[in-house]
Amino acid sequence: MTDVRTFYWHDRVKGRRKLFWDKYVKKRKSAWKDFAIGNAGDIFARNLVSYFYPGANPVNVKDGPRILCVGSIGHKLQPGDVLSGIGCKTTELPSKHAPDVMVHGLRGPISFDAYKAAGFDVSRVAWLADPGLLIAKMLKPAKAKPGRVSFIPHYREREEIRKLMPAGMKIIDIDDDPLSVGKSIQKSELIYTSSLHGAVFAHALDRPVVLIKPATEEPLLKYEDYYLAVGLGKPVMLDSIIDADFATAPNSPASLTLDIDTISFPAEATLREKGILL
C-alpha cells in the first residue's frame, strides 16, 4: 500500500469513552470542544485521498510536501505542498512564505485572490470549489424523513446550543465519521447549520440550507468564499438558531449549478514526482 502525505486539522481527539467521562462525569465545559472521532469536514481529507488514489493510505503530517484538500489551512503551507481545495481565513496571506507550492484547486474566489496577491502562481488553478461536495459520490441517494429538520452546530457551540434548540429539531454532531454525518443529513428535509462543512455536505446531498451565524469568533470570509464559488452569492445568515422558522423558505437551494465532476486532483505521477505519494 502506498502512502499519501496530507494534512488536516485533527486536534483534541480523545475517543468516545474518555470524552463521555469528561463531559458527563467530570462535567468539564472544555470537553465540549473536544472530539471522539474528529471534525467530519476535516477528516473527510482521508475519504478524498482514498477516492482519488484508490488503495493509498492517507498520512496526516505537519511537514511538507503534502496534498492539502480541506479546511481553512492556507496559513499552514509548507515547501512543496499541493493545494487542492483548501481556503484561507484572511485575505492577507504571508507573501509566498512556502516555496515550490503547486496551486491546483482552491475553495473559492476569495482564496484565489489572496494567494495571487501573496505571489503564488495561480495560473494552473483548475477549479474553485470545496471538495467536500464530493461526498455526493460516496453515498447513495436517499429519501428524507417527512418533516425532519436538523441543525449542525459549529463544533465550538455544541454545549450552549443544546439549551437553545427549538422543539422538534434534531442535532447532527459534526464529531462523527463524514459518511455518517452525510447519512444523517439525507434523513433531513431541511438543514440549519453554523458549520461550513455542514453546509457543503448538505448542498452536495441536495438538501436546502439555512446558515446560522457562528456564536464564536469564526471568520465569515470562508462561508462567503465557498458560497461565491458555487454561484450562490454572499450568504444570508440568521443571527441565532432561536430565529429558525420552519415555515420560512431556505436561503440557498438544494441543488447547485456547479458540476462537481470538474473537481479533480493531480495525477499520481505528479504526487510521486513531488514526494507526496510514496
C-alpha positions in Angstrom: 0.0 0.0 0.0 1.3 3.4 -0.9 1.2 6.4 1.4 -0.1 9.9 0.5 1.2 12.7 2.6 -1.6 15.1 3.6 -2.6 17.4 6.4 -5.9 18.1 8.1 -7.0 19.6 11.4 -7.3 16.8 13.9 -6.7 18.1 17.4 -8.2 17.2 20.8 -9.4 13.8 19.8 -10.0 11.7 22.9 -12.1 8.7 21.9 -15.7 8.1 22.9 -15.1 6.7 26.4 -12.7 9.4 27.6 -14.9 12.2 26.1 -18.1 10.8 27.7 -16.2 10.7 31.1 -15.0 14.3 30.8 -18.4 15.6 29.6 -20.9 13.9 31.8 -18.9 12.6 34.8 -16.3 15.2 35.4 -18.6 17.9 33.8 -15.7 19.7 32.2 -17.0 22.5 30.0 -13.9 22.4 27.9 -14.7 18.8 26.9 -17.5 20.1 24.6 -14.7 21.4 22.3 -13.0 18.0 22.2 -13.7 15.1 19.8 -14.4 11.4 20.0 -13.7 10.9 16.3 -12.8 14.2 14.7 -14.4 17.1 12.8 -16.2 15.3 9.9 -15.4 18.0 7.4 -11.7 18.0 8.2 -11.2 14.2 8.4 -13.0 14.0 5.1 -9.5 14.5 3.7 -9.0 10.8 4.2 -12.0 10.0 2.1 -10.8 12.3 -0.6 -7.4 10.7 -0.8 -8.9 7.2 -0.9 -11.4 8.4 -3.6 -8.8 9.9 -6.0 -5.9 7.5 -5.2 -7.6 4.0 -4.6 -5.6 1.8 -2.3 -3.5 4.7 -0.9 -3.1 5.3 2.8 -3.6 9.0 3.8 -0.9 10.0 6.3 -1.5 13.2 8.4 1.8 15.1 8.6 2.8 18.6 9.6 5.8 19.0 7.3 5.7 19.3 3.5 5.4 18.2 0.9 1.7 17.3 1.2 -1.6 17.5 -0.7 -4.0 19.8 1.1 -7.6 19.4 0.2 -9.9 20.5 3.1 -10.3 23.3 5.6 -9.1 26.9 6.1 -5.5 26.0 6.4 -3.8 28.4 4.0 -1.6 29.6 6.8 -0.2 26.1 7.3 1.6 25.9 4.0 5.0 24.1 3.8 7.5 23.8 1.0 6.4 21.5 -1.8 2.7 21.4 -0.9 0.0 20.9 -3.5 -3.2 22.8 -2.8 -6.4 21.0 -4.0 -9.4 22.6 -2.4 -8.3 24.4 0.8 -9.1 28.0 1.6 -7.8 30.9 3.7 -9.1 32.5 6.9 -8.0 36.0 5.9 -7.3 37.8 2.7 -3.8 38.8 4.0 -1.5 35.7 3.5 2.2 35.9 4.1 4.0 36.7 0.8 4.9 33.3 -0.7 6.2 32.0 2.5 6.5 28.4 1.2 8.5 27.7 -2.0 7.6 25.2 -4.7 3.9 25.2 -3.9 1.5 24.0 -6.6 -1.9 25.5 -6.6 -4.2 23.1 -8.4 -7.6 24.0 -6.9 -9.0 26.4 -4.2 -12.2 26.7 -2.2 -13.3 29.9 -3.8 -12.5 33.2 -5.5 -11.6 35.0 -2.2 -8.9 32.4 -1.6 -7.8 32.6 -5.2 -7.3 36.4 -5.0 -5.5 36.0 -1.6 -3.0 33.5 -3.0 -2.5 35.6 -6.1 -1.9 38.7 -4.1 0.7 36.8 -1.9 2.7 36.0 -5.0 1.7 32.3 -5.6 1.4 31.0 -9.1 -2.4 30.6 -9.7 -2.2 30.1 -13.4 -2.7 26.4 -13.1 -5.8 26.5 -10.9 -8.3 24.0 -12.5 -11.3 24.7 -10.3 -12.8 26.7 -7.4 -15.0 24.6 -5.0 -15.0 22.8 -1.7 -14.1 19.1 -2.3 -16.5 18.3 0.5 -19.1 18.4 -2.3 -17.7 15.0 -3.5 -19.5 13.3 -0.6 -22.3 13.0 -3.1 -20.1 10.5 -5.0 -19.7 8.3 -1.9 -23.3 7.9 -0.7 -26.3 6.5 -2.5 -29.3 8.9 -2.9 -31.8 8.6 0.0 -35.2 10.0 0.8 -35.7 12.3 3.8 -38.0 11.5 6.6 -41.0 13.8 6.2 -40.9 16.9 8.4 -37.4 16.2 9.8 -35.4 19.4 10.3 -31.8 19.2 11.6 -29.2 21.6 12.9 -25.4 21.1 12.5 -23.7 23.4 15.0 -20.1 24.6 14.7 -18.1 22.3 17.0 -17.3 25.1 19.5 -21.0 25.7 20.1 -22.2 22.2 20.8 -22.8 22.7 24.6 -24.6 26.0 24.6 -26.6 25.2 21.5 -28.4 22.4 23.2 -30.1 24.9 25.6 -31.4 26.9 22.6 -32.7 24.2 20.3 -36.3 24.8 19.0 -38.6 21.9 19.8 -38.8 19.3 17.0 -35.3 20.0 15.6 -32.7 17.3 15.5 -29.0 17.9 16.2 -26.4 16.4 13.9 -23.0 16.3 15.6 -20.1 17.2 13.3 -17.9 14.9 15.6 -18.5 11.8 13.6 -17.4 9.8 10.5 -18.1 12.0 7.4 -20.3 9.4 5.8 -22.4 9.0 8.9 -22.9 12.8 9.0 -23.9 12.6 5.4 -26.5 9.9 6.1 -28.0 12.0 8.9 -28.2 14.9 6.5 -30.0 12.7 4.0 -32.7 11.9 6.6 -33.5 15.6 6.9 -35.7 17.7 4.7 -34.0 21.0 5.8 -30.6 21.7 7.3 -29.7 24.6 9.6 -26.0 24.9 10.2 -23.3 27.2 11.6 -20.7 24.8 10.4 -19.4 25.4 6.9 -18.7 21.7 6.5 -22.3 21.1 7.3 -23.5 23.4 4.6 -21.1 21.9 2.0 -22.3 18.3 2.8 -25.9 19.4 2.7 -25.6 21.1 -0.6 -23.8 18.1 -2.0 -26.7 15.8 -0.9 -29.5 18.0 -2.3 -30.7 19.4 1.0 -31.6 23.1 1.4 -29.6 25.0 3.8 -30.1 27.9 6.2 -26.9 29.3 7.6 -26.7 30.4 11.2 -24.1 33.0 12.2 -21.5 31.3 14.3 -21.8 32.3 18.0 -18.0 32.1 18.4 -15.2 34.0 16.7 -15.3 32.3 13.3 -14.2 34.1 10.1 -17.2 34.7 7.9 -14.9 35.1 4.9 -14.7 31.3 4.5 -18.5 31.0 4.2 -18.6 33.7 1.6 -15.6 32.2 -0.3 -17.5 28.9 -0.7 -20.9 30.4 -1.5 -19.4 32.6 -4.2 -17.6 29.5 -5.7 -20.9 27.6 -6.1 -22.8 30.6 -7.5 -24.9 31.5 -4.5 -23.5 34.9 -3.8 -22.9 36.4 -0.4 -24.7 34.1 2.2 -27.5 35.4 4.3 -27.3 34.2 7.9 -29.7 34.1 10.8 -28.3 35.6 14.0 -29.2 32.5 16.1 -30.9 29.1 15.9 -33.7 30.6 18.1 -34.6 32.6 15.0 -35.3 29.4 13.0 -38.7 29.4 11.3 -39.5 26.0 9.8 -42.1 27.7 7.5 -39.5 30.1 6.0 -38.0 29.0 2.7 -34.3 28.3 3.0 -31.9 30.9 1.7 -29.9 28.6 -0.5 -31.2 26.0 -2.9 -30.9 22.2 -2.6 -29.3 21.8 -6.0 -26.2 23.8 -7.1 -25.3 24.8 -10.7 -21.7 23.7 -10.1 -20.7 20.5 -11.8 -18.8 18.5 -9.1 -17.2 16.4 -11.8 -15.0 19.4 -12.5 -13.3 18.8 -9.1 -10.2 16.8 -9.9 -6.9 16.0 -8.0 -3.5 15.9 -9.6 -2.3 12.7 -11.3 -0.5 10.1 -9.2 2.7 10.8 -11.2 2.6 14.4 -10.1 2.4 13.5 -6.5 5.2 10.9 -6.9 7.4 13.5 -8.5 6.8 15.9 -5.6 7.4 13.3 -3.0 3.8 13.2 -1.7 2.8 9.8 -2.9 5.3 7.3 -1.6 
